[in-house]
mmCIF file of C-alpha atoms in Angstrom:
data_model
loop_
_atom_site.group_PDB
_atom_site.id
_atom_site.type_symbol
_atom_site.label_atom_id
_atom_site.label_comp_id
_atom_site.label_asym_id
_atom_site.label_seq_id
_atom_site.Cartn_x
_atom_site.Cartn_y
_atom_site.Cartn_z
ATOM 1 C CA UNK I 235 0.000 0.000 0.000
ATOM 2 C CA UNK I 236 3.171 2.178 -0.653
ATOM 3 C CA UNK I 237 2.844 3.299 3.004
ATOM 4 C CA UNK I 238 -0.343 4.473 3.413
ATOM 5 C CA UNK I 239 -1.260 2.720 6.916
ATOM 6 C CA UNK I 240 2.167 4.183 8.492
ATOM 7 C CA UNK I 241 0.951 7.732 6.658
ATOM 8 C CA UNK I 242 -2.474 7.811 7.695
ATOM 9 C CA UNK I 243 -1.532 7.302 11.412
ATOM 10 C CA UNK I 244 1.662 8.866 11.751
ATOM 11 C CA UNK I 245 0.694 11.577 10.012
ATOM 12 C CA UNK I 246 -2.782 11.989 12.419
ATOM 13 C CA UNK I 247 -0.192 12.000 15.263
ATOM 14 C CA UNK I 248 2.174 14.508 13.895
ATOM 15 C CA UNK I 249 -1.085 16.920 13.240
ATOM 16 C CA UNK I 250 -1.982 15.866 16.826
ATOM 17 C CA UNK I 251 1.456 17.021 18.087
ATOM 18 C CA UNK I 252 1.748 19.753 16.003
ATOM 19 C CA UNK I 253 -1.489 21.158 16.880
ATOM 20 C CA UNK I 254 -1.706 20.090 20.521
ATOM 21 C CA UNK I 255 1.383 23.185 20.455
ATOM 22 C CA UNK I 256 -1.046 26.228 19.596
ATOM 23 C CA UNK I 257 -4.250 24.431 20.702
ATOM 24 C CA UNK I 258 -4.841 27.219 23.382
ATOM 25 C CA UNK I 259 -3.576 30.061 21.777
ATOM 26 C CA UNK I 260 -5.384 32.414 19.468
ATOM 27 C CA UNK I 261 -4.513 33.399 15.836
ATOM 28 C CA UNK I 262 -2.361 36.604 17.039
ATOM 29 C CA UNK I 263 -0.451 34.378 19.569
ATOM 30 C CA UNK I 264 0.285 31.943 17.668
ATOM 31 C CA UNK I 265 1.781 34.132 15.501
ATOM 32 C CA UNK I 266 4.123 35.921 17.702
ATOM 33 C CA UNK I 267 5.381 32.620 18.203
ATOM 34 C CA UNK I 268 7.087 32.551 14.896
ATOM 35 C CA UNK I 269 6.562 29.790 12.440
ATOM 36 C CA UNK I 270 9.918 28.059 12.703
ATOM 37 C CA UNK I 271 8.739 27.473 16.574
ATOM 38 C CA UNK I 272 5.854 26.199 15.916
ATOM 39 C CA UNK I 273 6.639 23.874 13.147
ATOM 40 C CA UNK I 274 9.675 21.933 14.920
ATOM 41 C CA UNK I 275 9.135 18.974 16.685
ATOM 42 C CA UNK I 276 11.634 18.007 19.291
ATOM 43 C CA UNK I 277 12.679 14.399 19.623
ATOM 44 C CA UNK I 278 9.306 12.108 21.521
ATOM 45 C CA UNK I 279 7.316 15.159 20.823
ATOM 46 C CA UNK I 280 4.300 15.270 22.736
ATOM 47 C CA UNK I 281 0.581 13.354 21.385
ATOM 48 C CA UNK I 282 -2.353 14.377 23.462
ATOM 49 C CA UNK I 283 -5.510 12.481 23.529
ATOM 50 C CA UNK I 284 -6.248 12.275 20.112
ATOM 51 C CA UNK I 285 -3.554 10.247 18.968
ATOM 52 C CA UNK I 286 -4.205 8.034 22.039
ATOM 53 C CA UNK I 287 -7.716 7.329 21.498
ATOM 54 C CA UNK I 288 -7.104 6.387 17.861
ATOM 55 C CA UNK I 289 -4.244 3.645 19.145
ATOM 56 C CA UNK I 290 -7.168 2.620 21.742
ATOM 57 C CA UNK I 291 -9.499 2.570 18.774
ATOM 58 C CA UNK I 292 -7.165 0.693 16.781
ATOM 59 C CA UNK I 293 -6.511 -2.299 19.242
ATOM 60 C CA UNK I 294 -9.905 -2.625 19.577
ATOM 61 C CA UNK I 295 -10.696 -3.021 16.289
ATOM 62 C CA UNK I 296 -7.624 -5.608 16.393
ATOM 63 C CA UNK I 297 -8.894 -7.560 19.301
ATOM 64 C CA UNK I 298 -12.514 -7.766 17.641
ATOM 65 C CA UNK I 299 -10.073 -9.497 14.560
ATOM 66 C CA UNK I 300 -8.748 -12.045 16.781
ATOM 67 C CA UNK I 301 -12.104 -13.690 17.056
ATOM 68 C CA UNK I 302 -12.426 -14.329 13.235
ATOM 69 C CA UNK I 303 -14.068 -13.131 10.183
ATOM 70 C CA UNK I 304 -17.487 -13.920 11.477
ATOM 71 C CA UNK I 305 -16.937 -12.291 14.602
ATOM 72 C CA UNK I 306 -16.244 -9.168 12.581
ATOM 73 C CA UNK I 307 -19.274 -9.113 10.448
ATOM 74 C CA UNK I 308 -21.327 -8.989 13.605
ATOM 75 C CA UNK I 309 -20.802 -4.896 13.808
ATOM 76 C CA UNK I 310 -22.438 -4.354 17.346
ATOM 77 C CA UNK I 311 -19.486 -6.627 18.287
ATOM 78 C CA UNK I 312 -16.992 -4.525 16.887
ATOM 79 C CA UNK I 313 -18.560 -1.675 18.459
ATOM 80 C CA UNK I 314 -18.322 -3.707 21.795
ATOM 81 C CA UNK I 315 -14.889 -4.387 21.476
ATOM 82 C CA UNK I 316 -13.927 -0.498 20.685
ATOM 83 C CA UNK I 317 -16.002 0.418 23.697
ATOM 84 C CA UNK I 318 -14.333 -1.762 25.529
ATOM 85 C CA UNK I 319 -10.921 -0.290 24.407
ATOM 86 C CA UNK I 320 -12.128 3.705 25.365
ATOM 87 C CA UNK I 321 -12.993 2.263 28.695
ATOM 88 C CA UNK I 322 -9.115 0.765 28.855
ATOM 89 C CA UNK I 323 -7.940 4.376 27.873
ATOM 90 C CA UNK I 324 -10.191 5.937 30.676
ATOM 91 C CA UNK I 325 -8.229 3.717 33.444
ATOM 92 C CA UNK I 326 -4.980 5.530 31.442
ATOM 93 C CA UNK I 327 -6.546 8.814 32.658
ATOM 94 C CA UNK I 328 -6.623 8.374 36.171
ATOM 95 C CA UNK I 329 -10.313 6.696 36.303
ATOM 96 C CA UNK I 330 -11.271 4.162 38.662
ATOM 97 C CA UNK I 331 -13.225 1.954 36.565
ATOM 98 C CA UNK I 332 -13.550 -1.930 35.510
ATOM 99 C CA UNK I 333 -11.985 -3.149 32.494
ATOM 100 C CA UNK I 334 -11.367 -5.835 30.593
ATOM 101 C CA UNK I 335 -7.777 -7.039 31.043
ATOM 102 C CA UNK I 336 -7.195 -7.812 27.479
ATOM 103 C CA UNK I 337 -4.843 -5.707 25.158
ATOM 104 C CA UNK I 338 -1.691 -4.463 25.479
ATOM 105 C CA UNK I 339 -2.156 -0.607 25.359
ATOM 106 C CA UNK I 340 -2.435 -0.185 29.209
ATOM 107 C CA UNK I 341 1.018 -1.807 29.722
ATOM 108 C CA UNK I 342 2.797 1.612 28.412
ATOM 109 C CA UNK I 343 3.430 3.526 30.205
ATOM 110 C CA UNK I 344 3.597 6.848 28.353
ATOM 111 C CA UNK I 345 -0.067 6.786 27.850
ATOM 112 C CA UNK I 346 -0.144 7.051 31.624
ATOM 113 C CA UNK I 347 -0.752 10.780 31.181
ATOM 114 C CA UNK I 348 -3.349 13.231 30.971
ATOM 115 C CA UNK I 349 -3.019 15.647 27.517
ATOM 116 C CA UNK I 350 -6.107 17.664 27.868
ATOM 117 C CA UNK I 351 -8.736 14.569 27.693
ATOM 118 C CA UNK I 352 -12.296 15.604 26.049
ATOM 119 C CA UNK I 353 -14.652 16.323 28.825
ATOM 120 C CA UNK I 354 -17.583 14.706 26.805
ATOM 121 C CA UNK I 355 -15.345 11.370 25.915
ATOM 122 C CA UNK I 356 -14.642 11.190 29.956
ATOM 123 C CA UNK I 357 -18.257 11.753 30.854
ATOM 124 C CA UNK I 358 -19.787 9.292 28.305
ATOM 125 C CA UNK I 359 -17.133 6.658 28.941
ATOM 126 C CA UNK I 360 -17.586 7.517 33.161
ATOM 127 C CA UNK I 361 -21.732 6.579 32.741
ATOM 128 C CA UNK I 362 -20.747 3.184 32.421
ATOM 129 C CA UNK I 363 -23.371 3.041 29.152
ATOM 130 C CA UNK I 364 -22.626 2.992 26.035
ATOM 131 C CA UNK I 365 -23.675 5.102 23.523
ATOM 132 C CA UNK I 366 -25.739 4.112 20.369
ATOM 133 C CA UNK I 367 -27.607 5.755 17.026
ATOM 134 C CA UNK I 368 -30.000 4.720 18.680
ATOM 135 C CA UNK I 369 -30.345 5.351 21.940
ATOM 136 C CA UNK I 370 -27.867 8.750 21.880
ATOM 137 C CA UNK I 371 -26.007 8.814 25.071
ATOM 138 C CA UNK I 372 -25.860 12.558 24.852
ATOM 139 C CA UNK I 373 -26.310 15.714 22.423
ATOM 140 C CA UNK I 374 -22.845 16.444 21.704
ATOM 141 C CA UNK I 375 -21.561 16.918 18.163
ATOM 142 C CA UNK I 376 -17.858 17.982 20.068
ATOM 143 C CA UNK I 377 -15.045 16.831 17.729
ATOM 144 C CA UNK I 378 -13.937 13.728 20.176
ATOM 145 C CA UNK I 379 -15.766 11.566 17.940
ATOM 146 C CA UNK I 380 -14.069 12.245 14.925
ATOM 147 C CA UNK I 381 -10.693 12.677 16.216
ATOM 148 C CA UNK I 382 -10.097 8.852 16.778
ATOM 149 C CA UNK I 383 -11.703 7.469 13.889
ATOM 150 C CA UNK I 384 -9.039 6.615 11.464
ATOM 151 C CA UNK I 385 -8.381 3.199 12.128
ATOM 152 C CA UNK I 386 -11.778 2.170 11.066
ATOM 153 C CA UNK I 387 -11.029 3.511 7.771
ATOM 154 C CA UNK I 388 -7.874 2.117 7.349
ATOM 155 C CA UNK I 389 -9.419 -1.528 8.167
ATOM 156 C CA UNK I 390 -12.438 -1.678 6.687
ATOM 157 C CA UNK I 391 -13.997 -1.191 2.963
ATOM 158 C CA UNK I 392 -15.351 2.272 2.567
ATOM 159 C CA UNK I 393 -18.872 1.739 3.081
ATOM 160 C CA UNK I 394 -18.966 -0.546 6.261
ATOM 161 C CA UNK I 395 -16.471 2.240 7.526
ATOM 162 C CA UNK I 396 -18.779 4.811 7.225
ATOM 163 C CA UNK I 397 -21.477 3.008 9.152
ATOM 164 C CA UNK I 398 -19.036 1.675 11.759
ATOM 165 C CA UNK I 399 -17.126 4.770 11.978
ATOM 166 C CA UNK I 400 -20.661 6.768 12.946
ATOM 167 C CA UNK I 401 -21.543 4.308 15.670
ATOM 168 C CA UNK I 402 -18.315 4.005 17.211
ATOM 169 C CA UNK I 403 -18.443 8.022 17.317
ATOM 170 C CA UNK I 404 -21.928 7.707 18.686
ATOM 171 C CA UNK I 405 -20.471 5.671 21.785
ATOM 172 C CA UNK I 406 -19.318 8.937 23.233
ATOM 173 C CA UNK I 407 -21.071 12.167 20.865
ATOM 174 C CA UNK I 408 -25.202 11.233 20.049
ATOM 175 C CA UNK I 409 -25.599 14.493 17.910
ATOM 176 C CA UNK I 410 -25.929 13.424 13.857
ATOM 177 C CA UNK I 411 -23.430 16.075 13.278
ATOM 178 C CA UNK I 412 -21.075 14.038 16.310
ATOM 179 C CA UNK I 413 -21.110 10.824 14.170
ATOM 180 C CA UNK I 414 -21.583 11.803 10.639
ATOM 181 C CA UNK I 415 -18.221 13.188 10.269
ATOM 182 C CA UNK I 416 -16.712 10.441 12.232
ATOM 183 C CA UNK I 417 -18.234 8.201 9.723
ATOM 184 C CA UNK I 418 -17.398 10.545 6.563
ATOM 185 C CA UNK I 419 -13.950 10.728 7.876
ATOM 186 C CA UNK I 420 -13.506 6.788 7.776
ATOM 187 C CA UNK I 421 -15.239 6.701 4.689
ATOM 188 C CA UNK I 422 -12.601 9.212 3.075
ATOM 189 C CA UNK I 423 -9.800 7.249 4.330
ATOM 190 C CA UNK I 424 -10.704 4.096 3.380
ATOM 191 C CA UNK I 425 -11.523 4.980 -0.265
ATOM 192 C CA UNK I 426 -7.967 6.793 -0.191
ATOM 193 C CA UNK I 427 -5.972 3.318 0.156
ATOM 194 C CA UNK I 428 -7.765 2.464 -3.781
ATOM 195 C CA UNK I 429 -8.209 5.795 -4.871
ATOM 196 C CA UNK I 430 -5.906 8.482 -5.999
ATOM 197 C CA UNK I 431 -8.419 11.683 -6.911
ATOM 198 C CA UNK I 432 -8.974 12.963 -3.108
ATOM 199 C CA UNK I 433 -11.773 15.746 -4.762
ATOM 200 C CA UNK I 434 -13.512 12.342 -6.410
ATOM 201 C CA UNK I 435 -13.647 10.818 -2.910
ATOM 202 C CA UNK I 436 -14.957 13.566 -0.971
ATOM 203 C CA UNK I 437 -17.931 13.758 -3.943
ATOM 204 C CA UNK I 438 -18.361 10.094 -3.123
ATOM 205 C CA UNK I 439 -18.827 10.332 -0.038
ATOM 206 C CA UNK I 440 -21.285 13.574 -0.145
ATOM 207 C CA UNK I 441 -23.744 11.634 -2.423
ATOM 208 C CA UNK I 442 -23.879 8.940 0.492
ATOM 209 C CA UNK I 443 -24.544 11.896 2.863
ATOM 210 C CA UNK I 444 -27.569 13.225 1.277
ATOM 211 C CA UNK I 445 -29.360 9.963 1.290
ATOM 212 C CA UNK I 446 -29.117 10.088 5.270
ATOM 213 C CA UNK I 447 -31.385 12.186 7.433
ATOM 214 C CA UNK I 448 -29.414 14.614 9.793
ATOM 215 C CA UNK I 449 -26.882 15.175 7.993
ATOM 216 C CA UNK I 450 -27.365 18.373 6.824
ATOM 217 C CA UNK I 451 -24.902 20.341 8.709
ATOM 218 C CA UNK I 452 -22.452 17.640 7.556
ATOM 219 C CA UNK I 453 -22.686 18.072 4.077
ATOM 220 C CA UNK I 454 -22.540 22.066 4.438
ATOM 221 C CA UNK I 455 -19.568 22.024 6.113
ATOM 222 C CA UNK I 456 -17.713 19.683 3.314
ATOM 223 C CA UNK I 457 -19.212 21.613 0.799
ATOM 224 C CA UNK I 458 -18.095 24.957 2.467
ATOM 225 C CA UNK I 459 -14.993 23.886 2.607
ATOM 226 C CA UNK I 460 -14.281 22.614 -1.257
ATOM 227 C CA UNK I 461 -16.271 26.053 -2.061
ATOM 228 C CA UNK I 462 -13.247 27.941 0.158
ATOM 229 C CA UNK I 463 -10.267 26.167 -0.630
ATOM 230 C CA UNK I 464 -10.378 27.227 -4.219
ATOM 231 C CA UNK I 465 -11.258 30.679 -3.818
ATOM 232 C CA UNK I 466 -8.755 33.535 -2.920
ATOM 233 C CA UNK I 467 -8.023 35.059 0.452
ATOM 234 C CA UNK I 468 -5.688 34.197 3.390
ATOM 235 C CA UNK I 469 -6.051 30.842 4.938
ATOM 236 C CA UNK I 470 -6.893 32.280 8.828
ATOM 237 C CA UNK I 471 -10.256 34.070 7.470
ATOM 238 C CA UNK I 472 -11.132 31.271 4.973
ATOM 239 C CA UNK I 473 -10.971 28.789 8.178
ATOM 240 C CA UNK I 474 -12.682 31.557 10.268
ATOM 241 C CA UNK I 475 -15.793 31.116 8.387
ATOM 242 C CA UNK I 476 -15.397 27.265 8.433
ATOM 243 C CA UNK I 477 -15.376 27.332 12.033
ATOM 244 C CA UNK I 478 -12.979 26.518 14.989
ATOM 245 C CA UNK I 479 -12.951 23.125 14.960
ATOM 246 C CA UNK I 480 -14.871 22.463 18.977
ATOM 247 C CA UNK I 481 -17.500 20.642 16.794
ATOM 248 C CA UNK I 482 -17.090 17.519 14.453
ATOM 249 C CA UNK I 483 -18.317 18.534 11.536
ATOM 250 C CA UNK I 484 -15.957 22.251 11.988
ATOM 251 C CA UNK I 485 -13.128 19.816 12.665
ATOM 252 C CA UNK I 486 -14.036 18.070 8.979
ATOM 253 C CA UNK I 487 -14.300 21.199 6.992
ATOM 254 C CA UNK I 488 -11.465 22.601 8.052
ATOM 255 C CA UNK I 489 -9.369 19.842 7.470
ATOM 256 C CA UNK I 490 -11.060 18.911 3.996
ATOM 257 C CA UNK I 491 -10.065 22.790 3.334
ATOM 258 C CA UNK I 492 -6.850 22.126 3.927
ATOM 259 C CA UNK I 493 -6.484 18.725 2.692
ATOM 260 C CA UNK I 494 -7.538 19.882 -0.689
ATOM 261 C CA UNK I 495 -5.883 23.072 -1.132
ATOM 262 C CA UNK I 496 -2.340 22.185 -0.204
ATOM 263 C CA UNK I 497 -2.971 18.499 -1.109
ATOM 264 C CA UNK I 498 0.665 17.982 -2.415
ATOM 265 C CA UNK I 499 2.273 19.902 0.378
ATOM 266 C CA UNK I 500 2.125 17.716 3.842
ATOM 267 C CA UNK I 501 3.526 19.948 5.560
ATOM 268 C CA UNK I 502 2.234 23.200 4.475
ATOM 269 C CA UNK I 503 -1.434 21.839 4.948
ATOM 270 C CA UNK I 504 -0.740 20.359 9.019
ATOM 271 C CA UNK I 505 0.830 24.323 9.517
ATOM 272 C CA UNK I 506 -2.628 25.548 8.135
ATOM 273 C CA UNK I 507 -4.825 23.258 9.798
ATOM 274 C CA UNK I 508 -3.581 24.216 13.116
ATOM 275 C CA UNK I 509 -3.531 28.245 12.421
ATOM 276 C CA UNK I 510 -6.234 29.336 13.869
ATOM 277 C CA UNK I 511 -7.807 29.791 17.233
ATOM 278 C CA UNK I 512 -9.963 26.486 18.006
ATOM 279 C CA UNK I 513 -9.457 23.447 18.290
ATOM 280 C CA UNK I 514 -5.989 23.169 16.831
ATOM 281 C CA UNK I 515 -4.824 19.575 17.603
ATOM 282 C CA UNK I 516 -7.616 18.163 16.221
ATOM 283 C CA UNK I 517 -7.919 20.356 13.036
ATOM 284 C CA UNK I 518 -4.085 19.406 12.197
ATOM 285 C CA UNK I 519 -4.374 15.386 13.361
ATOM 286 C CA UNK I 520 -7.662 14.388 10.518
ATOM 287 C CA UNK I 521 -5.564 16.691 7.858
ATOM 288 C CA UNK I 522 -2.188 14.609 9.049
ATOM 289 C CA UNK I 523 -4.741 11.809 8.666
ATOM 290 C CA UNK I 524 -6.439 12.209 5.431
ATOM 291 C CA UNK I 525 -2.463 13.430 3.378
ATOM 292 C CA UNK I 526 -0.616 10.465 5.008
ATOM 293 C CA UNK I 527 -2.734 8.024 3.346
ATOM 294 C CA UNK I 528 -3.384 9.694 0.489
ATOM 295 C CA UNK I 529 0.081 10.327 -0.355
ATOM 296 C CA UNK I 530 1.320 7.223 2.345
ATOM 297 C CA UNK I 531 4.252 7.979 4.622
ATOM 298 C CA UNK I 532 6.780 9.510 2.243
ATOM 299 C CA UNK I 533 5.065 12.879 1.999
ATOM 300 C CA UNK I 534 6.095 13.279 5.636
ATOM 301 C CA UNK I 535 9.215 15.899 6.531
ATOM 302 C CA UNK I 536 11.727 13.166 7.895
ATOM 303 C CA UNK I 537 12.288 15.900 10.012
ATOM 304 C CA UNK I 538 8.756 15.718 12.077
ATOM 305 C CA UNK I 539 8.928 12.062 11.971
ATOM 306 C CA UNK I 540 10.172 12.396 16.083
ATOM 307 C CA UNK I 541 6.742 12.255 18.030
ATOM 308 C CA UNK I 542 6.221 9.882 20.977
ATOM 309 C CA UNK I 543 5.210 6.507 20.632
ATOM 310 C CA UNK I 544 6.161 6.164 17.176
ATOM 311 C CA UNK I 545 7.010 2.767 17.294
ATOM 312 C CA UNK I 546 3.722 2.019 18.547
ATOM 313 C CA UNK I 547 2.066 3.743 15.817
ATOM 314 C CA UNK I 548 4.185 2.168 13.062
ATOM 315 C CA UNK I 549 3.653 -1.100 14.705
ATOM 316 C CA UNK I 550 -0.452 -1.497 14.653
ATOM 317 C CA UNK I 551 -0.087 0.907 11.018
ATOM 318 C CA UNK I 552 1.750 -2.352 10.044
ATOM 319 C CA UNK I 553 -0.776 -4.301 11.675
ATOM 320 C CA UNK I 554 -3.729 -3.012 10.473
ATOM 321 C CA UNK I 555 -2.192 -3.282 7.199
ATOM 322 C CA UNK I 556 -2.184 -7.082 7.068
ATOM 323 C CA UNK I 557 -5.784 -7.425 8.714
ATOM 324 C CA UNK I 558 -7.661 -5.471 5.618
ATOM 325 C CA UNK I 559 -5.242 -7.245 3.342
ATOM 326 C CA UNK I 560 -6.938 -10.912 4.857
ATOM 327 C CA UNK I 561 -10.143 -9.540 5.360
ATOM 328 C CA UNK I 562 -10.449 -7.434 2.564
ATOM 329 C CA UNK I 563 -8.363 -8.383 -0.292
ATOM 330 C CA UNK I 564 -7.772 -11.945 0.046
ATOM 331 C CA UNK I 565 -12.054 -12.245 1.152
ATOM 332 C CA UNK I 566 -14.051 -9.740 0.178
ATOM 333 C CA UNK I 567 -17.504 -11.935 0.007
ATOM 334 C CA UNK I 568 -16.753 -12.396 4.004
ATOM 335 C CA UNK I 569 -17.961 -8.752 4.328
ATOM 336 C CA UNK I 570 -21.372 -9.294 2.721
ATOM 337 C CA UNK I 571 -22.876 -12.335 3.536
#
């Protein structure tokens, strides 16, 4: 896949990393800062919760593959298993709570730390219940959804990661506009590892929006954003009007924005992405996501290749990798019995 598993989630880390730098800074302070500060990443550079809930994600979507390709057509049990996995990243956060003991995650140590952790993700995960399309476990449409949802795209075929990637969002966020990007966000990645037009994805995947109820604020925000990144104007007040990126579906346009108009420059599009004065982590992890696999892991500076856990990352990248290939590739008709 010419590196687009080790893109996809390196690259979402660096964003995260990047981003999690300026997160609490506006526009104007960020810019006193200076650009060269900003952009340099020191050796084990700091992730924040982003990056760890998409590792969390990632080994339980790995764990549900351990049971075998029935278990994983069975997508409440997939959801299960993910759940499962948040809860494991709660007890990382300081959170008395029973888990599982299964997985490996809660053996290192560095994700032993609190990096700013999503008050809705702690308070849905803290109920004990888990959230559902169905039965919504709150209102919130806050970007923690859509921040972790790579892995499903990178795993699954693009529509099953659409649907899984909205309810795995909905465990924590029960606003459409909480899930719906999560699940356009998996969608985009997944048709990446096939396709090489990014603009024909993101069409793709706005077709499947509008035949879905609530997603309207969804599909304006994509189409804001392809609307914006080709017209003039500096970057700051094009993102402005796209939003700070608090909410999911601001978090999506923002980085579709950027995604498409510096879509051959890696780097130049994680600076943009995490410009502004939201919710800059975020913004700059789904643009590091959506370039790295587009492009896969060579369109990455060698130079920001130095955040923490990297081995970890390129490890389950790798590992993901050869679970679509058996699940996907070698067995398609497994997906759609």
């Amino acid at each position: 896949m010419n590196g687009k598993f080790r893109g996809c989630l390196l690259g979402g880390a660096i964003g995260d990393s990047i981003g999690w730098k300026v997160e609490f800074l506006t526009y104007k302070e960020i810019l006193r800062q200076g650009l060269k500060k900003i952009s340099k990443l020191e050796r084990n550079a700091e992730i924040t919760d982003d990056t760890q809930l998409t590792l969390f994600t990632a080994e339980g979507l790995i764990l549900a593959c351990s049971s075998g390709t029935s278990a994983l057509l069975d997508i409440s049990y997939v959801v299960q298993k993910v759940y499962e996995a948040y809860r494991r990243w709660l007890y990382t956060q300081g959170y008395r709570v029973e888990i599982r003991e299964e997985g490996w995650l809660c053996a290192v140590k560095q994700l032993h730390v609190q990096r700013a952790p999503g008050a809705t993700c702690i308070s849905a995960l803290m109920s004990g219940r888990m959230g559902t399309i169905e039965e919504p476990i709150n209102n919130s449409k806050g970007s923690g959804g859509i921040m972790r949802i790579a892995p499903v795209g990178l795993l699954f075929p693009k529509d099953l990661a659409f649907e899984l990637g909205c309810k795995i969002a909905a465990i924590t966020h029960g606003h459409p506009s909480g899930y719906y990007p999560a699940g356009t966000l998996a969608y985009i990645i997944s048709a990446l590892l096939e396709e090489n037009d990014l603009s024909k994805v993101i069409s793709e995947i706005l077709s499947i929006l509008q035949k879905h109820k609530g997603t309207e604020e969804t599909i304006e925000a994509i189409e804001k954003a392809i609307k914006y990144s080709k017209r003039s104007g500096d970057d700051f007040s094009n993102i402005t009007e796209l939003g700070q990126g608090w909410t999911a579906e601001e978090a999506l346009s923002i980085a579709v924005y950027c995604a498409l108009k510096y879509q051959h420059n890696f780097k130049k599009a994680v600076l943009t992405a995490v410009i502004h004065d939201g919710d800059s982590d975020t913004t700059g992890a789904i643009t590091g996501n959506i370039l790295g696999v587009y492009h896969g892991v060579k369109c990455i500076p060698w130079s920001w290749r130095r955040v923490e856990l990297t081995s970890i990352i390129l490890r389950t990248s790798d590992y993901l990798e050869k679970l679509r290939k058996i699940f996907v590739a070698d067995k398609p008709k497994l997906w759609y019995k």
